[in-house]
mmCIF file of C-alpha atoms and ligand atoms in Angstrom:
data_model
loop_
_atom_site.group_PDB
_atom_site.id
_atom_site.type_symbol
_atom_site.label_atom_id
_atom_site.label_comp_id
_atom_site.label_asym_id
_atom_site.label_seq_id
_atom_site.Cartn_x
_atom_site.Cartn_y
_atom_site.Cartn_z
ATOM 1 C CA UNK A 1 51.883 -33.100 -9.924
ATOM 2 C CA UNK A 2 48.644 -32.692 -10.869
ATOM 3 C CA UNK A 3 46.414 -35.587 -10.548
ATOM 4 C CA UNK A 4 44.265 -36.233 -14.157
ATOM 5 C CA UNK A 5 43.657 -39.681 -13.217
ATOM 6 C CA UNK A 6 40.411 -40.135 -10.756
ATOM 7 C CA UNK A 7 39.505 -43.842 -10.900
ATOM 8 C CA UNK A 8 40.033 -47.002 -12.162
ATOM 9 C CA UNK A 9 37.210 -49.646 -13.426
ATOM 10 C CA UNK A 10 37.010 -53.388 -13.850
ATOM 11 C CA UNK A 11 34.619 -55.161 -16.363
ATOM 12 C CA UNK A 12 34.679 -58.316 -16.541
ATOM 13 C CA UNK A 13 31.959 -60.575 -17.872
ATOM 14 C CA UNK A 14 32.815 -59.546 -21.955
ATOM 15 C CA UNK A 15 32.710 -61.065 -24.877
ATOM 16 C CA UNK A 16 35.006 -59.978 -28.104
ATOM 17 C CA UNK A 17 33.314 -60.021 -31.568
ATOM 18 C CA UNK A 18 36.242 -60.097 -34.380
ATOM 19 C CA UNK A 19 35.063 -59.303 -37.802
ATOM 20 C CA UNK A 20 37.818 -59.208 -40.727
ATOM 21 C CA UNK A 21 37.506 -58.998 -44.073
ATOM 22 C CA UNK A 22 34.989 -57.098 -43.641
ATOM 23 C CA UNK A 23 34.147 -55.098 -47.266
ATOM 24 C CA UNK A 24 35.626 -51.329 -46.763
ATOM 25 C CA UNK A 25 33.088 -49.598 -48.363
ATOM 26 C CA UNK A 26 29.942 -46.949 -47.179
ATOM 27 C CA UNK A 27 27.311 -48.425 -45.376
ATOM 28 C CA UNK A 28 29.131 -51.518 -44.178
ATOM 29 C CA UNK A 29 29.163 -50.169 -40.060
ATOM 30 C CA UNK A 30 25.404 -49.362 -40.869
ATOM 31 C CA UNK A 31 25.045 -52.156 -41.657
ATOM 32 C CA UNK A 32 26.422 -54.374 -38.934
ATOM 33 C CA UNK A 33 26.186 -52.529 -35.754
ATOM 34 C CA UNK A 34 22.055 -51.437 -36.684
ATOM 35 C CA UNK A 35 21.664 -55.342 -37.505
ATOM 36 C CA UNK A 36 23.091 -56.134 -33.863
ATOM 37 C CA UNK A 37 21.270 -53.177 -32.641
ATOM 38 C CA UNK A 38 17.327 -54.664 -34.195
ATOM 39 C CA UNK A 39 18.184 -57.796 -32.255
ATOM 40 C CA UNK A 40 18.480 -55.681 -29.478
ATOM 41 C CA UNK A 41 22.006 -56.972 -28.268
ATOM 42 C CA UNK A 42 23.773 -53.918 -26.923
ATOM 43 C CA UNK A 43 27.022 -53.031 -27.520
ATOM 44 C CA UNK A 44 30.142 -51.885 -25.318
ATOM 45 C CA UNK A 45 32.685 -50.816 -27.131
ATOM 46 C CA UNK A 46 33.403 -50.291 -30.833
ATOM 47 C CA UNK A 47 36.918 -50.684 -32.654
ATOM 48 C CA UNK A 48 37.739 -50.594 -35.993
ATOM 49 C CA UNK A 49 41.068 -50.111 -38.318
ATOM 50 C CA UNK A 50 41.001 -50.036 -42.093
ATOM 51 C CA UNK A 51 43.509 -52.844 -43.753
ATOM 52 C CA UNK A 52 44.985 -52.595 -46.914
ATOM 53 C CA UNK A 53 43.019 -54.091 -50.144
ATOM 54 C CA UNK A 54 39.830 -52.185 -48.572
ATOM 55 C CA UNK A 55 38.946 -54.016 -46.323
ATOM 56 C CA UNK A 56 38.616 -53.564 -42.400
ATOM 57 C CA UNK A 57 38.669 -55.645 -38.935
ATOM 58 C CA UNK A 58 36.000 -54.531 -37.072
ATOM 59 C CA UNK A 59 36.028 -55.504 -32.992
ATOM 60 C CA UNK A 60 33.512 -54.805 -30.400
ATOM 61 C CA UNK A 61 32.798 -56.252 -27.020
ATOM 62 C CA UNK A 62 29.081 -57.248 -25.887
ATOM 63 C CA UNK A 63 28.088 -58.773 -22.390
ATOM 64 C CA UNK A 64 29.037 -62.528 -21.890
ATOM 65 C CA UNK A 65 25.267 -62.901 -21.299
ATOM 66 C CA UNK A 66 24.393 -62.038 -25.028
ATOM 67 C CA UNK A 67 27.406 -64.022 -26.843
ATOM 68 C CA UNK A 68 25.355 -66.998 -27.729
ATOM 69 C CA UNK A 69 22.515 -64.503 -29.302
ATOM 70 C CA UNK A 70 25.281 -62.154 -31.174
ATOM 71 C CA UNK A 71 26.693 -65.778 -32.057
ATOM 72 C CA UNK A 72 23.635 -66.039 -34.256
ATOM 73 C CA UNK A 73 23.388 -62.810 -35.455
ATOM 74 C CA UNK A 74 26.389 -62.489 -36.595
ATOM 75 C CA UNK A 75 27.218 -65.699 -38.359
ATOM 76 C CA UNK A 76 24.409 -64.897 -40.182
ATOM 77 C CA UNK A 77 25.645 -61.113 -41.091
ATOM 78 C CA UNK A 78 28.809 -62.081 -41.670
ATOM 79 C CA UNK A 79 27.902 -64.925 -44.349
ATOM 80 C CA UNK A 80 25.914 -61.584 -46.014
ATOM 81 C CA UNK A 81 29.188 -59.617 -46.420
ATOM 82 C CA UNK A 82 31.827 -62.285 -47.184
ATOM 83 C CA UNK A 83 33.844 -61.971 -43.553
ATOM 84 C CA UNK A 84 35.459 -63.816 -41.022
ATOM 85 C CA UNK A 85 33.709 -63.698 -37.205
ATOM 86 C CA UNK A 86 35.564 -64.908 -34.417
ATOM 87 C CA UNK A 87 34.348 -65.049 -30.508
ATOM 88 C CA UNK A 88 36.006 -64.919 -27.589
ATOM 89 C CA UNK A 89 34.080 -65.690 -24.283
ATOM 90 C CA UNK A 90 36.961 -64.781 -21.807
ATOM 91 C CA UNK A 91 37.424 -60.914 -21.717
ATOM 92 C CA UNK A 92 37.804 -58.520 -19.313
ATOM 93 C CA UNK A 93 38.222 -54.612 -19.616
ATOM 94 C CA UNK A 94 40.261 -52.272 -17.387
ATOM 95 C CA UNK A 95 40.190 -48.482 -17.775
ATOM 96 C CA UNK A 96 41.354 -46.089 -15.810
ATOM 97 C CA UNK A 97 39.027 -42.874 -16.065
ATOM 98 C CA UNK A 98 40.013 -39.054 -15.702
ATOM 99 C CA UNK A 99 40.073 -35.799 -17.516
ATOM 100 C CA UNK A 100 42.566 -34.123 -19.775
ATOM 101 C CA UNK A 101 44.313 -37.247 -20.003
ATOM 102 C CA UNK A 102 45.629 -36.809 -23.783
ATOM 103 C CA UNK A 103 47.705 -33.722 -23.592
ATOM 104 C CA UNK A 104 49.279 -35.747 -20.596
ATOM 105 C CA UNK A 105 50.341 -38.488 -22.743
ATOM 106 C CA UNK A 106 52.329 -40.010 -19.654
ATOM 107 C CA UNK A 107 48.725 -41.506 -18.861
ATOM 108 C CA UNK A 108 48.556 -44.237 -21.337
ATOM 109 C CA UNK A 109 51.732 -45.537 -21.064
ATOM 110 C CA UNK A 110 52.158 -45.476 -17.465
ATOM 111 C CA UNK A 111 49.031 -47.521 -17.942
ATOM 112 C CA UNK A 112 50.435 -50.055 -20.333
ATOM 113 C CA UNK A 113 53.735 -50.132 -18.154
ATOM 114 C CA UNK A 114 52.226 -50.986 -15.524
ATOM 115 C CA UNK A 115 49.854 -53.938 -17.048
ATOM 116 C CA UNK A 116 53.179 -55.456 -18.995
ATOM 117 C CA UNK A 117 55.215 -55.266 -15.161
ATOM 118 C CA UNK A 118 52.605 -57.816 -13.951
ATOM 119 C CA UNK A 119 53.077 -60.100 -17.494
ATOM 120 C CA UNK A 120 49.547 -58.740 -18.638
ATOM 121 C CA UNK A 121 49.109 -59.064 -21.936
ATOM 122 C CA UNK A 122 46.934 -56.294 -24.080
ATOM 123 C CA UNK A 123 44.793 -57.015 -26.384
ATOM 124 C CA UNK A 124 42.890 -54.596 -27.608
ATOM 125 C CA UNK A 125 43.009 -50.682 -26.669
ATOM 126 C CA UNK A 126 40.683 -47.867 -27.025
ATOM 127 C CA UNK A 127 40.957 -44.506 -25.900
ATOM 128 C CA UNK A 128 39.667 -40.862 -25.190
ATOM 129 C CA UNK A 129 40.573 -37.993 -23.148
ATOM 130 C CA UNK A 130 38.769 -39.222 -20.285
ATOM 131 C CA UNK A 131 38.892 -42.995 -20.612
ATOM 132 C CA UNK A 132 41.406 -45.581 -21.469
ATOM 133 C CA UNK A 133 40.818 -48.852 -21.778
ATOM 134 C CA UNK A 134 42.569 -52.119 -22.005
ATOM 135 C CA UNK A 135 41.199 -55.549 -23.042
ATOM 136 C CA UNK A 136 42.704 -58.577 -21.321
ATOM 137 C CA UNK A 137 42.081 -62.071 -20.414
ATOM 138 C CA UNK A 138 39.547 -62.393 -17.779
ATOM 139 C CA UNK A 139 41.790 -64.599 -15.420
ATOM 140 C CA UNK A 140 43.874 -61.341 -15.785
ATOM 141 C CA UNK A 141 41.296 -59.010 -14.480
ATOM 142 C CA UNK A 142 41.464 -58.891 -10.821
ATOM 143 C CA UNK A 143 45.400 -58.213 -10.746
ATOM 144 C CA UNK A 144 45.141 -56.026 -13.622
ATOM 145 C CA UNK A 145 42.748 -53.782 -11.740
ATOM 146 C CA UNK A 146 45.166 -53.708 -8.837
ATOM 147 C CA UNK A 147 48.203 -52.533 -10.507
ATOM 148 C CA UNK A 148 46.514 -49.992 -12.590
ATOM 149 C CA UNK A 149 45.089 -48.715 -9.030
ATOM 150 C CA UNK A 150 48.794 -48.594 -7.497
ATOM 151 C CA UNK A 151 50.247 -47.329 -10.597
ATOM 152 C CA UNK A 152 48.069 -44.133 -10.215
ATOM 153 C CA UNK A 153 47.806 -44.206 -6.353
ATOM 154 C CA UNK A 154 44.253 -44.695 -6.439
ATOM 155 C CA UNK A 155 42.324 -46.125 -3.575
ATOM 156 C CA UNK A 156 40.900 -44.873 -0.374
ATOM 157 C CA UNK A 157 44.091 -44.685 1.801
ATOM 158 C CA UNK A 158 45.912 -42.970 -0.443
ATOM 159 C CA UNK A 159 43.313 -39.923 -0.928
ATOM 160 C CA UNK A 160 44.307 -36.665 0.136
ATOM 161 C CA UNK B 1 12.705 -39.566 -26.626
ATOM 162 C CA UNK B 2 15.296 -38.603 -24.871
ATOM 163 C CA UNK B 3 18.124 -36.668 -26.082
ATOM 164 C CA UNK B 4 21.182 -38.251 -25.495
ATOM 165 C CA UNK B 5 23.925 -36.833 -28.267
ATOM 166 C CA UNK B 6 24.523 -33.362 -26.933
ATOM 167 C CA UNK B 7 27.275 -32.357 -30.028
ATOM 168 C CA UNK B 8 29.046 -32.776 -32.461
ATOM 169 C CA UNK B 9 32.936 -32.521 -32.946
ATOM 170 C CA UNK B 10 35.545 -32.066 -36.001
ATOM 171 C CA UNK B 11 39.188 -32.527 -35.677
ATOM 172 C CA UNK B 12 40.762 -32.000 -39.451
ATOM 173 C CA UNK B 13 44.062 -31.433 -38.884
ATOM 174 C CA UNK B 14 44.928 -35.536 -37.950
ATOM 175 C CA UNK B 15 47.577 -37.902 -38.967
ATOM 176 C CA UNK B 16 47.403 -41.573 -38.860
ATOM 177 C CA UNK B 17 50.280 -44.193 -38.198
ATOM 178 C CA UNK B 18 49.629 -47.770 -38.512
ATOM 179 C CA UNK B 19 51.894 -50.105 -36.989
ATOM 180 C CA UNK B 20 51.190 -53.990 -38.059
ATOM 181 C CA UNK B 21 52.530 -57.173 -36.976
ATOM 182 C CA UNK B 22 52.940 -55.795 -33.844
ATOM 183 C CA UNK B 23 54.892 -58.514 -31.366
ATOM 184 C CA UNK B 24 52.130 -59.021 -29.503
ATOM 185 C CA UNK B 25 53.592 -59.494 -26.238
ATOM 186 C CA UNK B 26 53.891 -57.878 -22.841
ATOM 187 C CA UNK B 27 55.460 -54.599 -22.926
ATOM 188 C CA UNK B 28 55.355 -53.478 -26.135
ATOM 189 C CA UNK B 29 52.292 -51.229 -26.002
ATOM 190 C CA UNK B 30 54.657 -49.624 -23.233
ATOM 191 C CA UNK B 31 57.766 -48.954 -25.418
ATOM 192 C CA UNK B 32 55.863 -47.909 -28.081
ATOM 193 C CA UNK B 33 54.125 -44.955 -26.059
ATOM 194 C CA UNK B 34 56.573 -44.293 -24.105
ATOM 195 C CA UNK B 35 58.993 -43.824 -26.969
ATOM 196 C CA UNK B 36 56.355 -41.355 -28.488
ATOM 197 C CA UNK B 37 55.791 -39.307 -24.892
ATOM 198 C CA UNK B 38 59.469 -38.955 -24.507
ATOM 199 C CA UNK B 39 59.621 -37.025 -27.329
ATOM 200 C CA UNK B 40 57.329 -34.874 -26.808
ATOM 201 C CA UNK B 41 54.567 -36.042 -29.399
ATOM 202 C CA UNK B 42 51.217 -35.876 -27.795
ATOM 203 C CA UNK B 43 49.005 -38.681 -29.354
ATOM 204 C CA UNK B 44 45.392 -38.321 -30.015
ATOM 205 C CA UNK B 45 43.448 -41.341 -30.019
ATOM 206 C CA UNK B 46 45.106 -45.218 -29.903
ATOM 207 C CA UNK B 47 43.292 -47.972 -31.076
ATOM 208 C CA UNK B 48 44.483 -51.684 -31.042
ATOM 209 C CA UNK B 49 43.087 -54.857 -32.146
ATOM 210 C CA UNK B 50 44.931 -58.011 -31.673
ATOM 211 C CA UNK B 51 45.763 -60.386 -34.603
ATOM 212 C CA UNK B 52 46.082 -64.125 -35.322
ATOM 213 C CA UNK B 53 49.634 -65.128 -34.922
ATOM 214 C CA UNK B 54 50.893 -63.378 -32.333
ATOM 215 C CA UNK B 55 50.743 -59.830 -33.773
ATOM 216 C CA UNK B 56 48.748 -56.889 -33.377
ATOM 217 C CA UNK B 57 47.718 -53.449 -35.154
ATOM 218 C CA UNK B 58 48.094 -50.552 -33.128
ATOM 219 C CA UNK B 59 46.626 -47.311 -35.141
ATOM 220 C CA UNK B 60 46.916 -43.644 -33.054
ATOM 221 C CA UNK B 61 46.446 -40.532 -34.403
ATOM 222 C CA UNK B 62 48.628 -36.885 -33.979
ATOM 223 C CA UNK B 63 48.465 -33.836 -34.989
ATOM 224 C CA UNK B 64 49.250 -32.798 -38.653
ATOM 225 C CA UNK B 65 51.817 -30.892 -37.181
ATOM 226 C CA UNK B 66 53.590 -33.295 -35.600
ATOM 227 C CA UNK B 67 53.680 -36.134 -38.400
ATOM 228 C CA UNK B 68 57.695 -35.094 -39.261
ATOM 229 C CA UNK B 69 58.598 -35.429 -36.151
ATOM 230 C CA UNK B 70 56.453 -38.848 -35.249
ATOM 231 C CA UNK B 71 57.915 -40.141 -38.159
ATOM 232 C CA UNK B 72 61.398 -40.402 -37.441
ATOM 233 C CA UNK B 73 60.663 -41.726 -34.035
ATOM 234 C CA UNK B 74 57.963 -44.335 -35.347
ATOM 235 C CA UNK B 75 60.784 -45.339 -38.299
ATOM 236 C CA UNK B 76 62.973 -46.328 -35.737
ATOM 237 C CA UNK B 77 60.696 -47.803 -33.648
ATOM 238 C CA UNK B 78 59.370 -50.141 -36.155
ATOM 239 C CA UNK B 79 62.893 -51.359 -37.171
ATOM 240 C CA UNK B 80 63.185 -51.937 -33.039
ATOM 241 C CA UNK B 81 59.836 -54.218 -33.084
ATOM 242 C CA UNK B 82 60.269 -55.558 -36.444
ATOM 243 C CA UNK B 83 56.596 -54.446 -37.565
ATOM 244 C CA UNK B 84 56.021 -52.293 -40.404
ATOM 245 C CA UNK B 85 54.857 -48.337 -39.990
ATOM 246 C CA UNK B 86 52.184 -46.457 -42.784
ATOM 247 C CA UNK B 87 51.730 -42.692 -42.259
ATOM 248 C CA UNK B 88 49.145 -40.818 -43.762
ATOM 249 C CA UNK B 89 48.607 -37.235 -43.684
ATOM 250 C CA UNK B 90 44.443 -36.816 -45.069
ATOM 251 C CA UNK B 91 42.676 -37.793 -41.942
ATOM 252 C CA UNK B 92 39.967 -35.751 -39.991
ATOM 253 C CA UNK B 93 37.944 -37.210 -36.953
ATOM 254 C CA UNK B 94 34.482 -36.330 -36.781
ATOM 255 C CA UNK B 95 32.662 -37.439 -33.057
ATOM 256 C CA UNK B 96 29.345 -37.381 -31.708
ATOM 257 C CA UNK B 97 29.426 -36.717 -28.084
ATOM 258 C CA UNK B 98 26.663 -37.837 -25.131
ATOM 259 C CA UNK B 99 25.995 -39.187 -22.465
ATOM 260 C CA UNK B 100 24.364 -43.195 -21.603
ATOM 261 C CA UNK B 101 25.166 -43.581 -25.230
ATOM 262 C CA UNK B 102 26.012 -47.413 -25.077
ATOM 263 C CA UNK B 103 22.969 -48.208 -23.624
ATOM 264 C CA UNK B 104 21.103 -46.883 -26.719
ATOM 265 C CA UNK B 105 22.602 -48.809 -29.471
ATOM 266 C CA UNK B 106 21.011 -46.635 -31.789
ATOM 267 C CA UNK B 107 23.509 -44.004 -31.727
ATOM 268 C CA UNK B 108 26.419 -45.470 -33.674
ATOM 269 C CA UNK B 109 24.495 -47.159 -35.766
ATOM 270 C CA UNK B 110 22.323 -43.773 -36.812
ATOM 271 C CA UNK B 111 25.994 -41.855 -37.089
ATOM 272 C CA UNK B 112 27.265 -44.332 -39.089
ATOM 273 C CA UNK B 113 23.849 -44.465 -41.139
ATOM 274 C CA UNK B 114 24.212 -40.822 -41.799
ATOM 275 C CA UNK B 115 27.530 -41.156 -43.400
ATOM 276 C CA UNK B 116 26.952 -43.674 -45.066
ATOM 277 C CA UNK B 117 24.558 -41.986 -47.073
ATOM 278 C CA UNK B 118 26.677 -38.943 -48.185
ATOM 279 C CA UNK B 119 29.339 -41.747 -49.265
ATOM 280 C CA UNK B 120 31.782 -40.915 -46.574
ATOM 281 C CA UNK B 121 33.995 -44.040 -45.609
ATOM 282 C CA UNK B 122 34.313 -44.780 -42.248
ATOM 283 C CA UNK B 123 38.284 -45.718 -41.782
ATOM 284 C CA UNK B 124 38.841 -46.002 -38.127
ATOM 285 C CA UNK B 125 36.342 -46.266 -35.269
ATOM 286 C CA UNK B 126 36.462 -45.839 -31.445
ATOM 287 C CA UNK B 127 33.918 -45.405 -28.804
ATOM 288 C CA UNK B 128 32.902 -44.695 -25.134
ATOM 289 C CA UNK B 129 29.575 -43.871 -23.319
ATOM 290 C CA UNK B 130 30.068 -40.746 -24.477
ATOM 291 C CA UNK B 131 31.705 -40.421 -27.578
ATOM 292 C CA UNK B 132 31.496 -41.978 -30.940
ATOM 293 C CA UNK B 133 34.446 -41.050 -33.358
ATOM 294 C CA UNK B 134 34.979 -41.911 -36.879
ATOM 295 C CA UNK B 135 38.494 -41.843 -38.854
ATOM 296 C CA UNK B 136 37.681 -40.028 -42.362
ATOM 297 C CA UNK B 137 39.689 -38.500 -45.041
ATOM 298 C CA UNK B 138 39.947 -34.884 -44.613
ATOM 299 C CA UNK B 139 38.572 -34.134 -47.897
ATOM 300 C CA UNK B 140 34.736 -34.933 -45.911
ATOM 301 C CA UNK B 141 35.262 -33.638 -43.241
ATOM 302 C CA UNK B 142 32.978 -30.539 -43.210
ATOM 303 C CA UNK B 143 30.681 -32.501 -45.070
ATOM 304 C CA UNK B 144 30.594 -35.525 -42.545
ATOM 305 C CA UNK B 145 30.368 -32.772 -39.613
ATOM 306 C CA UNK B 146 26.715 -31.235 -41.754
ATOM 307 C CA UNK B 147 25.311 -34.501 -41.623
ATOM 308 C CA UNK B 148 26.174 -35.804 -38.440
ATOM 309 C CA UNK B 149 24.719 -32.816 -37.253
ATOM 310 C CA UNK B 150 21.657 -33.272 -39.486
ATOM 311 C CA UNK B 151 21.262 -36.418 -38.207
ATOM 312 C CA UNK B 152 21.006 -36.005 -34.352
ATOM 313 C CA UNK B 153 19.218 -32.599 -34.890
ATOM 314 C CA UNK B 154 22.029 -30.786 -33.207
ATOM 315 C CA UNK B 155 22.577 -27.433 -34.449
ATOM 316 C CA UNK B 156 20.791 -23.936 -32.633
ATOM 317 C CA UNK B 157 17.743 -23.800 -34.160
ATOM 318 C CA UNK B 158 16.596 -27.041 -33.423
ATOM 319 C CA UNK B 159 17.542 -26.714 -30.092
ATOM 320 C CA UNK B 160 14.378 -27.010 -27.507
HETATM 321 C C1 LIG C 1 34.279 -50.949 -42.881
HETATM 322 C C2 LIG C 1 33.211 -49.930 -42.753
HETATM 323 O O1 LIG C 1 33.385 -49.149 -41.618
HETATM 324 C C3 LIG C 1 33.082 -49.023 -43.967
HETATM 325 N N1 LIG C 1 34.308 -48.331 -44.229
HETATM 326 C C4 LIG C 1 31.941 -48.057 -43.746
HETATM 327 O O2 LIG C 1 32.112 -46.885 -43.915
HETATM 328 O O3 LIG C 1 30.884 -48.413 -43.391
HETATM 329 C C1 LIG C 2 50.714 -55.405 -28.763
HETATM 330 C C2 LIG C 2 50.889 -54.950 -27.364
HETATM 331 O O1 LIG C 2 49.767 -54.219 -26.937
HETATM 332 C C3 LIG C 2 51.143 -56.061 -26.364
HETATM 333 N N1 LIG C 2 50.067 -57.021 -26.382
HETATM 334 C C4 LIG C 2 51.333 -55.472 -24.970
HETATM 335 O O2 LIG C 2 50.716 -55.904 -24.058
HETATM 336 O O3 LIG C 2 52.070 -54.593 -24.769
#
């Protein structure tokens, strides 16, 4: 079988932002993520899903290092648009990396299999032909990394 | 400054299921994709952000092409779960692609910017270092394609 999957990748000193509510309308992302980006907070990964009644949860992850700055920036930014922030300070991310890895759609849930096996919960998901990516509970991180790695027979001994 | 968007990308033949309320629980991520890979549907992107209450959203996108038959498996999928299913059959994706495109914040926020002002709403979002893709309604898509372009200079005459 072809092998699409080349590595897996542990990051774990995140923070989740949690917007909701958040007014569905033109210039709203402009608006947040090039506020967050003046105050020079930078930004790992972006999620977003419109909800009914236009509006839309917005969810990104920034190092742990920069919650308590975001903290500010954001409570602020979301008083100006009339939404809900949450934080969480205890995120990991695990991804496994590759190429082609939508047309073999086996990838992501062989991925997701193998996190709920070990009693992993998923929290938030984002994806691309060459990345998935899985946020979890940092006490989760170390084990998730391992069972992603077996699940795809990754790791030096079992190179060809 | 450097040039770190190296294209631009439109995908306008996308459909969109929703599913919300979500058990959010181990293992259902898994059934849910492995449900849709058995039958042969190859999914585009996922995206998943976790809710209060124990639920989560879980958007994906698939082909036009494939929305009949993604529709009868996602129908009886939800009634499985007990979460609810929207389809919708508009969507295009329009992505700027690059590399090192975290660390400068400013790309997402300029893409978004650059919507924005042509009045294209931006429904779904996901990122990566090196890819930026926004959920629009097909109607925009060419449109959102110009000025995404436009906006990171892309385009062979303004190539160096
Ligand atoms: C919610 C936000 O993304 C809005 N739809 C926008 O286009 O900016
Ligand atoms: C909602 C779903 O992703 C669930 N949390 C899981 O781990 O499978």
């Amino acid at each position: 079988e072809r092998i699409v999957v080349s590595g897996a990748a542990l990051k774990d000193k995140l923070a989740r932002i949690t917007l909701r509510n958040v007014p569905d309308r033109p210039g709203t992302a402009a608006k947040i993520f090039h506020t967050i980006a003046t105050h020079n907070i930078v930004v790992d990964d972006i999620i977003q899903i419109v909800a009914p009644n236009r509006v839309a949860t917005v969810a990104f992850t920034v190092d742990l290092a920069d919650l308590a700055d975001a903290r500010k920036v954001v409570d602020k930014l979301s008083r100006e648009l009339g939404c809900t922030a949450t934080y969480e300070d205890h995120m990991a991310k695990v991804s496994v990396v590759g190429v082609g890895m939508r047309v073999h759609t086996g990838v992501a849930e062989r991925m997701f299999a193998a996190l709920a096996k070990a009693k992993i919960n998923i929290q938030n998901i984002t994806t691309s032909e060459i990345k998935i990516s899985c946020l979890i509970d940092r006490a989760q991180g170390k084990t998730a990394l391992k069972v992603v790695h077996d699940a795809f027979k990754l790791g030096k001994r079992n190179k060809r």
